[in-house]
GROMACS .gro file of C-alpha atoms in nm:
model
  363
    1UNK     CA    1  16.113  -1.705   1.412
    2UNK     CA    2  15.889  -1.452   1.236
    3UNK     CA    3  15.586  -1.544   1.027
    4UNK     CA    4  15.628  -1.451   0.660
    5UNK     CA    5  15.405  -1.178   0.514
    6UNK     CA    6  15.232  -1.285   0.192
    7UNK     CA    7  15.131  -0.999  -0.039
    8UNK     CA    8  14.806  -1.100  -0.211
    9UNK     CA    9  14.829  -0.823  -0.475
   10UNK     CA   10  15.004  -1.028  -0.750
   11UNK     CA   11  14.753  -1.313  -0.714
   12UNK     CA   12  14.459  -1.068  -0.715
   13UNK     CA   13  14.590  -0.895  -1.027
   14UNK     CA   14  14.627  -1.220  -1.219
   15UNK     CA   15  14.287  -1.340  -1.101
   16UNK     CA   16  14.128  -1.012  -1.217
   17UNK     CA   17  14.293  -1.044  -1.561
   18UNK     CA   18  14.155  -1.397  -1.586
   19UNK     CA   19  13.802  -1.275  -1.495
   20UNK     CA   20  13.804  -1.510  -1.198
   21UNK     CA   21  13.869  -1.814  -1.421
   22UNK     CA   22  14.225  -1.865  -1.305
   23UNK     CA   23  14.375  -2.198  -1.402
   24UNK     CA   24  14.690  -2.322  -1.229
   25UNK     CA   25  14.873  -2.349  -1.561
   26UNK     CA   26  14.833  -1.970  -1.604
   27UNK     CA   27  15.039  -1.906  -1.289
   28UNK     CA   28  15.399  -1.807  -1.351
   29UNK     CA   29  15.682  -1.964  -1.156
   30UNK     CA   30  15.687  -1.685  -0.897
   31UNK     CA   31  15.315  -1.713  -0.821
   32UNK     CA   32  15.332  -2.092  -0.799
   33UNK     CA   33  15.613  -2.050  -0.548
   34UNK     CA   34  15.397  -1.803  -0.355
   35UNK     CA   35  15.111  -2.055  -0.341
   36UNK     CA   36  15.355  -2.321  -0.224
   37UNK     CA   37  15.478  -2.085   0.048
   38UNK     CA   38  15.119  -2.029   0.165
   39UNK     CA   39  15.051  -2.403   0.198
   40UNK     CA   40  15.393  -2.474   0.352
   41UNK     CA   41  15.355  -2.198   0.612
   42UNK     CA   42  15.004  -2.310   0.707
   43UNK     CA   43  15.130  -2.668   0.736
   44UNK     CA   44  15.436  -2.583   0.948
   45UNK     CA   45  15.305  -2.298   1.166
   46UNK     CA   46  14.924  -2.304   1.151
   47UNK     CA   47  14.933  -1.929   1.086
   48UNK     CA   48  15.004  -1.680   0.809
   49UNK     CA   49  15.036  -1.303   0.778
   50UNK     CA   50  14.888  -1.149   0.463
   51UNK     CA   51  14.875  -0.802   0.313
   52UNK     CA   52  14.556  -0.743   0.117
   53UNK     CA   53  14.522  -0.411  -0.071
   54UNK     CA   54  14.143  -0.432  -0.018
   55UNK     CA   55  14.181  -0.433   0.365
   56UNK     CA   56  14.342  -0.113   0.488
   57UNK     CA   57  14.461  -0.021   0.837
   58UNK     CA   58  14.193   0.251   0.829
   59UNK     CA   59  13.923  -0.015   0.772
   60UNK     CA   60  14.051  -0.207   1.073
   61UNK     CA   61  14.061   0.111   1.286
   62UNK     CA   62  13.704   0.204   1.191
   63UNK     CA   63  13.583  -0.137   1.297
   64UNK     CA   64  13.779  -0.141   1.624
   65UNK     CA   65  13.664   0.214   1.711
   66UNK     CA   66  13.299   0.106   1.689
   67UNK     CA   67  13.355  -0.214   1.885
   68UNK     CA   68  13.542  -0.026   2.160
   69UNK     CA   69  13.246   0.209   2.190
   70UNK     CA   70  13.009  -0.089   2.214
   71UNK     CA   71  13.209  -0.288   2.470
   72UNK     CA   72  13.245   0.025   2.687
   73UNK     CA   73  12.865   0.032   2.728
   74UNK     CA   74  12.720  -0.088   3.064
   75UNK     CA   75  12.676  -0.463   3.101
   76UNK     CA   76  12.296  -0.425   3.126
   77UNK     CA   77  12.290  -0.260   2.782
   78UNK     CA   78  12.509  -0.527   2.625
   79UNK     CA   79  12.298  -0.809   2.770
   80UNK     CA   80  12.004  -0.682   2.564
   81UNK     CA   81  12.186  -0.835   2.266
   82UNK     CA   82  12.237  -1.170   2.442
   83UNK     CA   83  12.068  -1.471   2.278
   84UNK     CA   84  12.147  -1.778   2.495
   85UNK     CA   85  11.847  -1.966   2.352
   86UNK     CA   86  12.026  -1.951   2.015
   87UNK     CA   87  12.340  -2.089   2.181
   88UNK     CA   88  12.503  -1.743   2.157
   89UNK     CA   89  12.537  -1.802   1.784
   90UNK     CA   90  12.433  -1.438   1.722
   91UNK     CA   91  12.451  -1.128   1.940
   92UNK     CA   92  12.670  -1.088   2.246
   93UNK     CA   93  12.834  -1.355   2.461
   94UNK     CA   94  12.913  -1.211   2.808
   95UNK     CA   95  13.242  -1.267   2.985
   96UNK     CA   96  13.255  -1.586   3.192
   97UNK     CA   97  13.060  -1.795   2.940
   98UNK     CA   98  13.320  -1.926   2.693
   99UNK     CA   99  13.513  -2.219   2.840
  100UNK     CA  100  13.854  -2.308   2.693
  101UNK     CA  101  13.888  -2.670   2.592
  102UNK     CA  102  14.210  -2.694   2.790
  103UNK     CA  103  13.995  -2.679   3.107
  104UNK     CA  104  13.771  -2.974   3.021
  105UNK     CA  105  13.968  -3.203   2.789
  106UNK     CA  106  14.171  -3.459   2.985
  107UNK     CA  107  14.366  -3.568   2.676
  108UNK     CA  108  14.471  -3.207   2.625
  109UNK     CA  109  14.574  -3.186   2.993
  110UNK     CA  110  14.808  -3.481   2.942
  111UNK     CA  111  14.954  -3.325   2.628
  112UNK     CA  112  15.018  -2.996   2.810
  113UNK     CA  113  15.188  -3.167   3.102
  114UNK     CA  114  15.424  -3.341   2.860
  115UNK     CA  115  15.535  -3.013   2.701
  116UNK     CA  116  15.871  -2.855   2.790
  117UNK     CA  117  15.801  -2.592   3.057
  118UNK     CA  118  15.904  -2.300   2.836
  119UNK     CA  119  15.644  -2.402   2.575
  120UNK     CA  120  15.355  -2.470   2.812
  121UNK     CA  121  15.051  -2.240   2.783
  122UNK     CA  122  14.927  -2.021   3.065
  123UNK     CA  123  14.674  -2.191   3.294
  124UNK     CA  124  14.327  -2.032   3.290
  125UNK     CA  125  14.154  -2.007   3.628
  126UNK     CA  126  13.807  -2.059   3.480
  127UNK     CA  127  13.593  -1.940   3.187
  128UNK     CA  128  13.739  -1.669   2.964
  129UNK     CA  129  13.697  -1.313   3.106
  130UNK     CA  130  13.612  -1.169   2.765
  131UNK     CA  131  13.298  -1.060   2.582
  132UNK     CA  132  13.229  -1.155   2.220
  133UNK     CA  133  12.987  -1.033   1.954
  134UNK     CA  134  12.868  -1.274   1.686
  135UNK     CA  135  12.765  -1.132   1.348
  136UNK     CA  136  12.670  -1.344   1.050
  137UNK     CA  137  12.857  -1.256   0.730
  138UNK     CA  138  12.742  -1.362   0.385
  139UNK     CA  139  12.428  -1.533   0.250
  140UNK     CA  140  12.266  -1.817   0.440
  141UNK     CA  141  12.115  -2.130   0.285
  142UNK     CA  142  11.737  -2.133   0.238
  143UNK     CA  143  11.728  -2.506   0.313
  144UNK     CA  144  11.956  -2.649   0.580
  145UNK     CA  145  11.955  -2.923   0.842
  146UNK     CA  146  12.140  -2.687   1.079
  147UNK     CA  147  11.908  -2.389   1.119
  148UNK     CA  148  12.047  -2.287   1.460
  149UNK     CA  149  12.385  -2.229   1.295
  150UNK     CA  150  12.226  -1.981   1.053
  151UNK     CA  151  12.027  -1.745   1.281
  152UNK     CA  152  11.932  -1.382   1.202
  153UNK     CA  153  12.170  -1.105   1.320
  154UNK     CA  154  12.120  -0.880   1.625
  155UNK     CA  155  12.175  -0.502   1.598
  156UNK     CA  156  12.224  -0.292   1.917
  157UNK     CA  157  12.033   0.035   1.950
  158UNK     CA  158  12.225   0.360   1.911
  159UNK     CA  159  12.467   0.231   1.648
  160UNK     CA  160  12.326   0.343   1.311
  161UNK     CA  161  12.655   0.251   1.140
  162UNK     CA  162  12.657  -0.101   1.288
  163UNK     CA  163  12.536  -0.309   0.994
  164UNK     CA  164  12.742  -0.125   0.732
  165UNK     CA  165  13.060  -0.137   0.941
  166UNK     CA  166  13.020  -0.504   1.034
  167UNK     CA  167  12.929  -0.611   0.680
  168UNK     CA  168  13.201  -0.404   0.515
  169UNK     CA  169  13.482  -0.537   0.732
  170UNK     CA  170  13.338  -0.888   0.736
  171UNK     CA  171  13.308  -0.914   0.356
  172UNK     CA  172  13.661  -0.779   0.309
  173UNK     CA  173  13.805  -1.040   0.543
  174UNK     CA  174  13.603  -1.318   0.378
  175UNK     CA  175  13.744  -1.207   0.041
  176UNK     CA  176  14.097  -1.230   0.181
  177UNK     CA  177  14.028  -1.577   0.324
  178UNK     CA  178  13.889  -1.697  -0.010
  179UNK     CA  179  14.200  -1.589  -0.197
  180UNK     CA  180  14.428  -1.747   0.062
  181UNK     CA  181  14.216  -2.064   0.039
  182UNK     CA  182  14.263  -2.072  -0.339
  183UNK     CA  183  14.638  -2.018  -0.306
  184UNK     CA  184  14.660  -2.285  -0.037
  185UNK     CA  185  14.465  -2.531  -0.253
  186UNK     CA  186  14.706  -2.479  -0.541
  187UNK     CA  187  15.001  -2.516  -0.304
  188UNK     CA  188  14.856  -2.841  -0.166
  189UNK     CA  189  14.819  -2.979  -0.519
  190UNK     CA  190  14.438  -2.951  -0.524
  191UNK     CA  191  14.206  -2.773  -0.770
  192UNK     CA  192  14.197  -2.399  -0.709
  193UNK     CA  193  13.835  -2.407  -0.586
  194UNK     CA  194  13.872  -2.723  -0.374
  195UNK     CA  195  13.816  -2.527  -0.054
  196UNK     CA  196  13.618  -2.223  -0.172
  197UNK     CA  197  13.349  -2.436  -0.340
  198UNK     CA  198  13.276  -2.587   0.003
  199UNK     CA  199  13.265  -2.245   0.172
  200UNK     CA  200  12.967  -2.113  -0.028
  201UNK     CA  201  12.684  -2.012   0.209
  202UNK     CA  202  12.888  -2.126   0.507
  203UNK     CA  203  12.795  -1.993   0.853
  204UNK     CA  204  13.080  -1.741   0.852
  205UNK     CA  205  13.096  -1.537   1.171
  206UNK     CA  206  13.251  -1.199   1.238
  207UNK     CA  207  13.317  -1.251   1.608
  208UNK     CA  208  13.513  -0.965   1.769
  209UNK     CA  209  13.611  -1.007   2.132
  210UNK     CA  210  13.625  -0.736   2.396
  211UNK     CA  211  13.850  -0.769   2.702
  212UNK     CA  212  13.840  -0.502   2.975
  213UNK     CA  213  14.202  -0.423   3.053
  214UNK     CA  214  14.102  -0.187   3.335
  215UNK     CA  215  13.962  -0.486   3.527
  216UNK     CA  216  14.175  -0.765   3.387
  217UNK     CA  217  14.499  -0.593   3.288
  218UNK     CA  218  14.726  -0.783   3.525
  219UNK     CA  219  15.017  -0.962   3.362
  220UNK     CA  220  14.942  -1.333   3.322
  221UNK     CA  221  14.563  -1.293   3.293
  222UNK     CA  222  14.431  -1.541   3.037
  223UNK     CA  223  14.166  -1.394   2.805
  224UNK     CA  224  14.146  -1.697   2.578
  225UNK     CA  225  14.281  -2.024   2.714
  226UNK     CA  226  14.486  -2.264   2.500
  227UNK     CA  227  14.258  -2.389   2.223
  228UNK     CA  228  14.212  -2.453   1.853
  229UNK     CA  229  13.942  -2.313   1.624
  230UNK     CA  230  13.689  -2.566   1.495
  231UNK     CA  231  13.615  -2.380   1.171
  232UNK     CA  232  13.808  -2.375   0.839
  233UNK     CA  233  14.029  -2.065   0.863
  234UNK     CA  234  14.024  -1.775   1.111
  235UNK     CA  235  14.132  -1.422   1.020
  236UNK     CA  236  14.207  -1.122   1.241
  237UNK     CA  237  14.294  -0.760   1.185
  238UNK     CA  238  14.570  -0.613   1.401
  239UNK     CA  239  14.473  -0.563   1.767
  240UNK     CA  240  14.579  -0.247   1.952
  241UNK     CA  241  14.700  -0.462   2.241
  242UNK     CA  242  14.933  -0.761   2.184
  243UNK     CA  243  14.902  -1.091   2.367
  244UNK     CA  244  14.845  -1.370   2.113
  245UNK     CA  245  15.068  -1.676   2.139
  246UNK     CA  246  15.062  -1.961   1.886
  247UNK     CA  247  15.219  -2.307   1.882
  248UNK     CA  248  15.406  -2.422   1.574
  249UNK     CA  249  15.369  -2.778   1.448
  250UNK     CA  250  15.702  -2.868   1.614
  251UNK     CA  251  15.556  -2.766   1.952
  252UNK     CA  252  15.743  -2.437   1.981
  253UNK     CA  253  15.551  -2.147   2.138
  254UNK     CA  254  15.568  -1.814   1.956
  255UNK     CA  255  15.431  -1.466   2.027
  256UNK     CA  256  15.263  -1.322   1.719
  257UNK     CA  257  15.343  -0.968   1.604
  258UNK     CA  258  15.106  -0.842   1.334
  259UNK     CA  259  15.252  -0.552   1.131
  260UNK     CA  260  15.031  -0.248   1.068
  261UNK     CA  261  14.811  -0.305   0.763
  262UNK     CA  262  14.841  -0.684   0.778
  263UNK     CA  263  14.596  -0.962   0.861
  264UNK     CA  264  14.662  -1.280   1.056
  265UNK     CA  265  14.518  -1.610   0.932
  266UNK     CA  266  14.507  -1.926   1.145
  267UNK     CA  267  14.421  -2.284   1.054
  268UNK     CA  268  14.110  -2.445   1.202
  269UNK     CA  269  13.995  -2.803   1.250
  270UNK     CA  270  13.800  -2.816   0.921
  271UNK     CA  271  14.108  -2.761   0.704
  272UNK     CA  272  14.279  -3.034   0.907
  273UNK     CA  273  13.990  -3.265   0.813
  274UNK     CA  274  14.005  -3.176   0.443
  275UNK     CA  275  14.382  -3.238   0.427
  276UNK     CA  276  14.374  -3.556   0.641
  277UNK     CA  277  14.595  -3.389   0.900
  278UNK     CA  278  14.860  -3.264   0.657
  279UNK     CA  279  14.766  -2.917   0.781
  280UNK     CA  280  14.661  -2.929   1.149
  281UNK     CA  281  14.447  -2.687   1.349
  282UNK     CA  282  14.675  -2.431   1.511
  283UNK     CA  283  14.678  -2.404   1.890
  284UNK     CA  284  14.680  -2.056   2.043
  285UNK     CA  285  14.600  -1.844   2.350
  286UNK     CA  286  14.555  -1.475   2.438
  287UNK     CA  287  14.733  -1.363   2.756
  288UNK     CA  288  14.827  -1.029   2.915
  289UNK     CA  289  15.203  -1.005   2.862
  290UNK     CA  290  15.468  -0.743   2.934
  291UNK     CA  291  15.409  -0.604   2.584
  292UNK     CA  292  15.036  -0.581   2.665
  293UNK     CA  293  15.118  -0.384   2.982
  294UNK     CA  294  15.333  -0.142   2.779
  295UNK     CA  295  15.044  -0.090   2.534
  296UNK     CA  296  14.803  -0.034   2.828
  297UNK     CA  297  15.032   0.232   2.974
  298UNK     CA  298  15.063   0.410   2.639
  299UNK     CA  299  14.684   0.400   2.580
  300UNK     CA  300  14.625   0.541   2.929
  301UNK     CA  301  14.865   0.829   2.863
  302UNK     CA  302  14.685   0.903   2.535
  303UNK     CA  303  14.340   0.870   2.697
  304UNK     CA  304  14.239   0.588   2.460
  305UNK     CA  305  14.007   0.297   2.526
  306UNK     CA  306  14.141   0.015   2.744
  307UNK     CA  307  13.921  -0.249   2.586
  308UNK     CA  308  14.126  -0.503   2.389
  309UNK     CA  309  13.926  -0.571   2.072
  310UNK     CA  310  14.011  -0.853   1.834
  311UNK     CA  311  13.857  -0.822   1.488
  312UNK     CA  312  13.814  -1.198   1.450
  313UNK     CA  313  13.626  -1.372   1.169
  314UNK     CA  314  13.560  -1.746   1.159
  315UNK     CA  315  13.528  -1.876   0.801
  316UNK     CA  316  13.341  -2.206   0.784
  317UNK     CA  317  13.272  -2.486   0.544
  318UNK     CA  318  12.897  -2.482   0.462
  319UNK     CA  319  12.696  -2.664   0.731
  320UNK     CA  320  12.542  -2.915   0.487
  321UNK     CA  321  12.866  -2.977   0.293
  322UNK     CA  322  13.056  -3.299   0.362
  323UNK     CA  323  13.389  -3.285   0.541
  324UNK     CA  324  13.630  -3.550   0.411
  325UNK     CA  325  13.990  -3.567   0.289
  326UNK     CA  326  14.013  -3.411  -0.058
  327UNK     CA  327  14.199  -3.521  -0.372
  328UNK     CA  328  14.526  -3.700  -0.309
  329UNK     CA  329  14.477  -3.666   0.068
  330UNK     CA  330  14.231  -3.958   0.043
  331UNK     CA  331  14.538  -4.183   0.007
  332UNK     CA  332  14.707  -4.038   0.314
  333UNK     CA  333  14.789  -4.299   0.584
  334UNK     CA  334  14.601  -4.076   0.831
  335UNK     CA  335  14.287  -4.040   0.614
  336UNK     CA  336  14.098  -4.298   0.823
  337UNK     CA  337  14.119  -4.059   1.119
  338UNK     CA  338  13.896  -3.817   0.927
  339UNK     CA  339  13.571  -3.997   0.831
  340UNK     CA  340  13.310  -3.826   0.612
  341UNK     CA  341  13.044  -3.622   0.793
  342UNK     CA  342  12.846  -3.301   0.745
  343UNK     CA  343  13.032  -2.990   0.858
  344UNK     CA  344  12.734  -2.886   1.071
  345UNK     CA  345  12.734  -3.221   1.247
  346UNK     CA  346  13.108  -3.189   1.304
  347UNK     CA  347  13.060  -2.842   1.461
  348UNK     CA  348  12.791  -2.975   1.694
  349UNK     CA  349  13.010  -3.268   1.799
  350UNK     CA  350  13.303  -3.038   1.874
  351UNK     CA  351  13.089  -2.796   2.074
  352UNK     CA  352  12.933  -3.073   2.279
  353UNK     CA  353  13.274  -3.123   2.444
  354UNK     CA  354  13.236  -2.796   2.634
  355UNK     CA  355  12.933  -2.672   2.829
  356UNK     CA  356  12.841  -2.402   2.578
  357UNK     CA  357  12.684  -2.574   2.277
  358UNK     CA  358  12.680  -2.395   1.943
  359UNK     CA  359  12.862  -2.086   2.057
  360UNK     CA  360  13.147  -2.006   1.825
  361UNK     CA  361  13.441  -2.106   1.615
  362UNK     CA  362  13.697  -2.169   1.884
  363UNK     CA  363  13.747  -2.448   2.134
   0.00000   0.00000   0.00000
């Protein structure tokens, strides 16, 4: 099975003609079908490939080039951007800090053992051997009960282009997420702004990872153990090294191949909450595979960086907004499994499961 690629251009054009005031009744049959395909694909696979004319392959390359240069710096330099007292919510998170939920959640252990062997995830040997950089994207609320989730950014020395590059790529990916969120809302039978109105001033995080394939390039190495993302939607540009596996709603394991110029979107726990489980958080892992090894060999021949960078952005519901089933999902038989609570409180509860509190969007 291949994930469908959704071209956002027709939706963007109609939205621009409507000056942003796009009512569902203005959508033609083809666009309504496209919105239905977005919601159906997110529901069935937990993932979606999109092509956004505002996000070019060159934009992705510019971002990855800078992050490769950063991650190649000595560890002592990178640790200057470490902020453990802010729960790694900004700045760098060193390798060996992030712990996959599959290591500490006994219920998840039982679920994994019950899977058919061919669909079981790889078993991590400990904390993830990857670095991550956390960069806040978008405005933060002036008044919030969750200040630690809205900390100031950290800029490393020697990277004059850092802020512009991070902000430019981050804002472009947020824009893509917002349009997908509007299309998904329409497809789910909700008002167009059902999701995006809750995202305003959310603690969105551009959170690229860096994995050293010189040290950890052995086939089977787990860079990100089996987990789901706790945020609303996650978006990635194309990585130069493959290795992402996802699990479809039917339990089937699938390797993701992102075409050049496309973005990958994955469902998080917050959209599961808002749809009362109609759309569940997608499970995934990042592992060194045979295709990764082939990409390593090619990069070595071409004298390119052997750091695997993911241009990941976690889009969140605003910390002080209330998470609860929306619209007709209130009447869902599973709605009682998703009680009302502040999104910030939900994030803190999720992160308390693992030993790194407040660190990121994934679990």
